[in-house]
Amino acid sequence: MNYEVLKDAEEFYFEGNPVGVLVIHGFTGTTQSMRFLGERFAEAGFTVVGPRLTGHGTAPEDMEQASYEDWIKDVERGLNKLKETCTDIFVCGLSMGGTLTLYLAENHKEIKGIMPVNAAIYMPEMIENYEVLSKEETRFVDGIGSDIKLEGIQELAYSKTPVKSMSDIILLSRLVRDNLSKITAPALIFKSTEDHVVPPDNSHQIFEAISSVGKEIVELENSYHVATLDTDKELIAERSIQFINARI
């Protein structure tokens, strides 16, 4: 079945200078959550790619058919698109987008720097829930989108999560967690102090496990999980642009 892509969930591309930034959205979310950052990076002169992960931005039934291998291919494709015109490449991702950011840094030493935002590497509650749900006939559970402190802001995300897809983010997280020591790229790690989706301790685990010489955690005290749409989105943009400019 062909599913239509929702408005504001489309992949985006902004042509700029030879500095490329790949921006990756999260699990059950869309490119809408990363568009503000993408636009700010474009205003700074960078070339920006915001891929739509397979099965996202359409319907939960579509996501159910996708695998974490598909999502890896999506971000690899985005990276290759940037390589066509860019000499320096950076990656920024939210939540599972942060997980995929870490995956790319583990496997592509040419990446100049990473900016994961509330990246997921270990979610015990989701693992526990999946173990129970996978034994039942349940196909969908309530969605996890729009964990935003700022009132009146809505994330474009699924209202229900496919149970099958939970296994994919769990497998991806484990794969990435087991290889964190391979990361040597400079890292600017953004962490919301209050996050109702990914335990904030994930960011500390990432910080401790990666082998990067230049690494820093930036605490976001006024945002929940979807920090790229929340009160601190400007701070994320400013600090990320400074981080990139210092390395080119």
Short mmCIF file of C-alpha atoms in Angstrom, two decimals, residues 4-248:
data_model
loop_
_atom_site.label_atom_id
_atom_site.label_comp_id
_atom_site.label_asym_id
_atom_site.label_seq_id
_atom_site.Cartn_x
_atom_site.Cartn_y
_atom_site.Cartn_z
CA GLU A 4 0.89 9.68 1.52
CA VAL A 5 3.50 11.74 3.32
CA LEU A 6 1.89 14.13 5.79
CA LYS A 7 2.26 17.89 5.34
CA ASP A 8 5.43 19.13 7.12
CA ALA A 9 6.82 15.58 7.34
CA GLU A 10 8.68 15.74 4.03
CA GLU A 11 12.42 15.32 3.66
CA PHE A 12 14.18 18.68 3.31
CA TYR A 13 17.36 19.91 1.66
CA PHE A 14 18.96 23.36 1.88
CA GLU A 15 21.88 24.04 -0.43
CA GLY A 16 24.75 25.96 1.13
CA ASN A 17 28.53 25.99 1.51
CA PRO A 18 30.84 22.92 1.67
CA VAL A 19 29.96 22.39 5.36
CA GLY A 20 27.18 19.79 5.56
CA VAL A 21 24.84 19.06 8.43
CA LEU A 22 22.66 15.97 8.56
CA VAL A 23 19.66 16.45 10.89
CA ILE A 24 17.76 13.33 11.98
CA HIS A 25 14.30 13.14 13.57
CA GLY A 26 13.19 10.64 16.19
CA PHE A 27 11.13 7.47 16.66
CA THR A 28 7.49 7.93 15.50
CA GLY A 29 8.31 11.61 14.80
CA THR A 30 8.92 13.56 11.60
CA THR A 31 11.25 16.09 10.00
CA GLN A 32 8.96 18.79 11.48
CA SER A 33 10.79 18.36 14.80
CA MET A 34 14.14 19.17 13.12
CA ARG A 35 13.08 21.85 10.65
CA PHE A 36 13.81 24.81 12.94
CA LEU A 37 17.36 23.56 13.51
CA GLY A 38 17.75 22.77 9.82
CA GLU A 39 16.69 26.31 8.88
CA ARG A 40 19.06 27.83 11.44
CA PHE A 41 21.95 25.77 10.06
CA ALA A 42 21.02 26.89 6.54
CA GLU A 43 20.97 30.55 7.68
CA ALA A 44 24.51 29.99 9.01
CA GLY A 45 25.49 29.04 5.45
CA PHE A 46 25.66 25.26 5.82
CA THR A 47 24.23 22.66 3.43
CA VAL A 48 21.51 20.74 5.26
CA VAL A 49 19.79 17.40 4.70
CA GLY A 50 16.82 16.30 6.82
CA PRO A 51 15.85 12.76 5.77
CA ARG A 52 12.43 11.25 6.47
CA LEU A 53 12.97 7.87 8.09
CA THR A 54 11.17 4.94 6.43
CA GLY A 55 7.62 4.47 7.71
CA HIS A 56 7.58 7.86 9.42
CA GLY A 57 5.39 10.83 8.53
CA THR A 58 2.76 8.64 6.90
CA ALA A 59 0.81 6.17 9.07
CA PRO A 60 1.68 3.87 12.00
CA GLU A 61 0.75 0.89 9.81
CA ASP A 62 3.51 2.00 7.42
CA MET A 63 6.05 2.27 10.23
CA GLU A 64 5.15 -1.25 11.32
CA GLN A 65 6.63 -2.54 8.04
CA ALA A 66 9.97 -0.74 8.50
CA SER A 67 13.08 -2.00 10.29
CA TYR A 68 15.98 -0.31 12.01
CA GLU A 69 18.13 -1.42 9.05
CA ASP A 70 15.89 0.77 6.86
CA TRP A 71 16.53 3.73 9.15
CA ILE A 72 20.28 3.15 8.98
CA LYS A 73 20.05 3.11 5.18
CA ASP A 74 18.05 6.37 5.25
CA VAL A 75 20.72 8.24 7.22
CA GLU A 76 23.55 6.67 5.21
CA ARG A 77 21.81 7.97 2.09
CA GLY A 78 21.55 11.43 3.64
CA LEU A 79 25.25 11.33 4.51
CA ASN A 80 26.12 10.35 0.94
CA LYS A 81 24.00 13.21 -0.41
CA LEU A 82 26.02 15.67 1.67
CA LYS A 83 29.29 14.11 0.53
CA GLU A 84 28.44 15.03 -3.05
CA THR A 85 29.10 18.72 -2.33
CA CYS A 86 30.53 18.97 1.20
CA THR A 87 34.02 18.50 2.61
CA ASP A 88 33.17 18.83 6.33
CA ILE A 89 30.16 16.92 7.65
CA PHE A 90 28.40 17.14 11.04
CA VAL A 91 25.40 15.19 12.33
CA CYS A 92 22.65 16.27 14.73
CA GLY A 93 19.78 14.03 15.81
CA LEU A 94 16.92 14.00 18.29
CA SER A 95 16.06 10.92 20.39
CA MET A 96 16.37 7.90 18.05
CA GLY A 97 17.81 10.43 15.59
CA GLY A 98 20.53 10.86 18.22
CA THR A 99 20.97 7.08 18.33
CA LEU A 100 21.42 7.09 14.54
CA THR A 101 23.83 10.02 14.89
CA LEU A 102 25.95 7.88 17.21
CA TYR A 103 25.70 4.94 14.81
CA LEU A 104 27.07 7.07 11.96
CA ALA A 105 29.92 8.35 14.13
CA GLU A 106 30.81 4.76 15.06
CA ASN A 107 31.03 3.77 11.40
CA HIS A 108 32.20 6.92 9.57
CA LYS A 109 35.42 8.40 10.91
CA GLU A 110 35.15 11.22 8.36
CA ILE A 111 32.35 12.86 10.38
CA LYS A 112 33.79 16.06 11.90
CA GLY A 113 31.45 16.31 14.88
CA ILE A 114 28.13 15.18 16.36
CA MET A 115 25.34 16.91 18.27
CA PRO A 116 22.97 14.28 19.74
CA VAL A 117 19.87 15.66 21.53
CA ASN A 118 18.36 13.38 24.19
CA ALA A 119 19.76 10.37 22.36
CA ALA A 120 18.41 6.94 23.28
CA ILE A 121 20.79 4.08 24.08
CA TYR A 122 19.00 2.31 26.94
CA MET A 123 15.30 2.56 27.79
CA PRO A 124 14.49 -0.08 30.43
CA GLU A 125 10.81 0.87 30.64
CA MET A 126 10.29 0.39 26.89
CA ILE A 127 12.18 -2.94 26.98
CA GLU A 128 9.96 -4.12 29.84
CA ASN A 129 6.79 -2.98 28.04
CA TYR A 130 7.85 -4.64 24.81
CA GLU A 131 8.55 -7.95 26.54
CA VAL A 132 4.97 -7.96 27.88
CA LEU A 133 3.28 -6.64 24.71
CA SER A 134 5.16 -8.96 22.33
CA LYS A 135 3.55 -11.95 24.05
CA GLU A 136 0.09 -10.50 23.43
CA GLU A 137 -1.81 -9.72 20.25
CA THR A 138 -1.40 -5.97 20.71
CA ARG A 139 -0.28 -4.19 17.52
CA PHE A 140 -0.30 -0.57 18.71
CA VAL A 141 0.04 1.32 21.99
CA ASP A 142 -0.34 5.01 22.84
CA GLY A 143 2.19 7.29 21.15
CA ILE A 144 5.15 9.00 22.84
CA GLY A 145 5.16 12.26 20.84
CA SER A 146 4.91 15.88 21.98
CA ASP A 147 6.81 15.67 25.27
CA ILE A 148 7.23 19.46 25.20
CA LYS A 149 7.30 21.88 28.14
CA LEU A 150 6.40 24.95 26.10
CA GLU A 151 2.63 25.34 25.96
CA GLY A 152 0.82 25.37 22.63
CA ILE A 153 3.58 23.58 20.69
CA GLN A 154 2.73 20.27 19.07
CA GLU A 155 5.11 17.72 17.60
CA LEU A 156 3.97 16.10 14.37
CA ALA A 157 4.19 12.48 15.53
CA TYR A 158 2.10 9.33 15.57
CA SER A 159 -0.64 9.09 18.18
CA LYS A 160 0.06 5.37 18.39
CA THR A 161 3.28 3.35 18.36
CA PRO A 162 3.58 0.00 16.56
CA VAL A 163 4.66 -2.66 19.06
CA LYS A 164 6.82 -4.30 16.36
CA SER A 165 8.73 -1.02 15.93
CA MET A 166 9.59 -0.98 19.62
CA SER A 167 11.77 -4.04 19.01
CA ASP A 168 13.60 -2.13 16.27
CA ILE A 169 14.56 0.83 18.44
CA ILE A 170 15.59 -1.58 21.22
CA LEU A 171 17.85 -3.52 18.81
CA LEU A 172 19.30 -0.32 17.33
CA SER A 173 19.99 1.11 20.79
CA ARG A 174 21.79 -2.06 21.85
CA LEU A 175 23.88 -2.13 18.67
CA VAL A 176 24.92 1.50 19.19
CA ARG A 177 25.49 1.12 22.94
CA ASP A 178 27.87 -1.80 22.37
CA ASN A 179 30.05 0.27 20.01
CA LEU A 180 30.16 3.69 21.67
CA SER A 181 33.90 3.43 22.36
CA LYS A 182 34.48 3.55 18.58
CA ILE A 183 33.37 7.19 18.50
CA THR A 184 36.26 9.63 18.30
CA ALA A 185 34.50 12.61 16.70
CA PRO A 186 34.02 15.71 18.87
CA ALA A 187 30.64 15.57 20.57
CA LEU A 188 28.27 18.23 21.88
CA ILE A 189 25.70 16.26 23.86
CA PHE A 190 22.40 17.98 24.64
CA LYS A 191 20.42 16.65 27.60
CA SER A 192 17.06 17.78 28.95
CA THR A 193 17.14 17.64 32.75
CA GLU A 194 13.50 16.49 32.69
CA ASP A 195 12.63 13.99 29.98
CA HIS A 196 9.56 11.75 30.05
CA VAL A 197 10.62 9.57 27.10
CA VAL A 198 14.37 8.83 27.35
CA PRO A 199 16.04 8.67 30.78
CA PRO A 200 18.38 11.71 31.01
CA ASP A 201 21.11 9.39 32.30
CA ASN A 202 21.49 8.10 28.70
CA SER A 203 23.43 11.26 27.85
CA HIS A 204 25.87 10.67 30.73
CA GLN A 205 26.36 7.06 29.64
CA ILE A 206 27.16 8.29 26.12
CA PHE A 207 29.57 10.92 27.45
CA GLU A 208 31.45 8.33 29.55
CA ALA A 209 31.58 5.64 26.85
CA ILE A 210 32.70 7.55 23.75
CA SER A 211 36.42 7.97 23.04
CA SER A 212 36.16 11.58 21.81
CA VAL A 213 38.75 13.95 23.22
CA GLY A 214 36.48 16.96 22.72
CA LYS A 215 33.16 16.19 24.39
CA GLU A 216 30.71 18.23 26.42
CA ILE A 217 27.23 17.88 27.90
CA VAL A 218 24.91 20.87 27.61
CA GLU A 219 22.02 20.73 30.07
CA LEU A 220 18.63 21.95 28.82
CA GLU A 221 16.76 23.08 31.89
CA ASN A 222 13.65 24.46 30.20
CA SER A 223 12.78 21.66 27.77
CA TYR A 224 11.36 18.16 27.90
CA HIS A 225 12.20 15.39 25.42
CA VAL A 226 11.44 17.16 22.12
CA ALA A 227 13.92 19.92 22.94
CA THR A 228 14.32 20.91 19.28
CA LEU A 229 10.77 22.36 19.39
CA ASP A 230 10.89 23.49 23.01
CA THR A 231 12.08 26.52 24.98
CA ASP A 232 15.78 25.70 24.44
CA LYS A 233 15.67 25.23 20.66
CA GLU A 234 17.48 28.54 20.10
CA LEU A 235 20.20 27.52 22.56
CA ILE A 236 20.66 24.20 20.72
CA ALA A 237 20.97 26.04 17.41
CA GLU A 238 23.43 28.65 18.72
CA ARG A 239 25.67 26.19 20.54
CA SER A 240 25.66 23.77 17.58
CA ILE A 241 26.61 26.52 15.11
CA GLN A 242 29.46 27.63 17.40
CA PHE A 243 30.57 23.99 17.73
CA ILE A 244 30.60 23.55 13.93
CA ASN A 245 32.34 26.86 13.21
CA ALA A 246 35.10 26.01 15.70
CA ARG A 247 35.89 22.83 13.75
CA ILE A 248 35.98 23.96 10.13
#
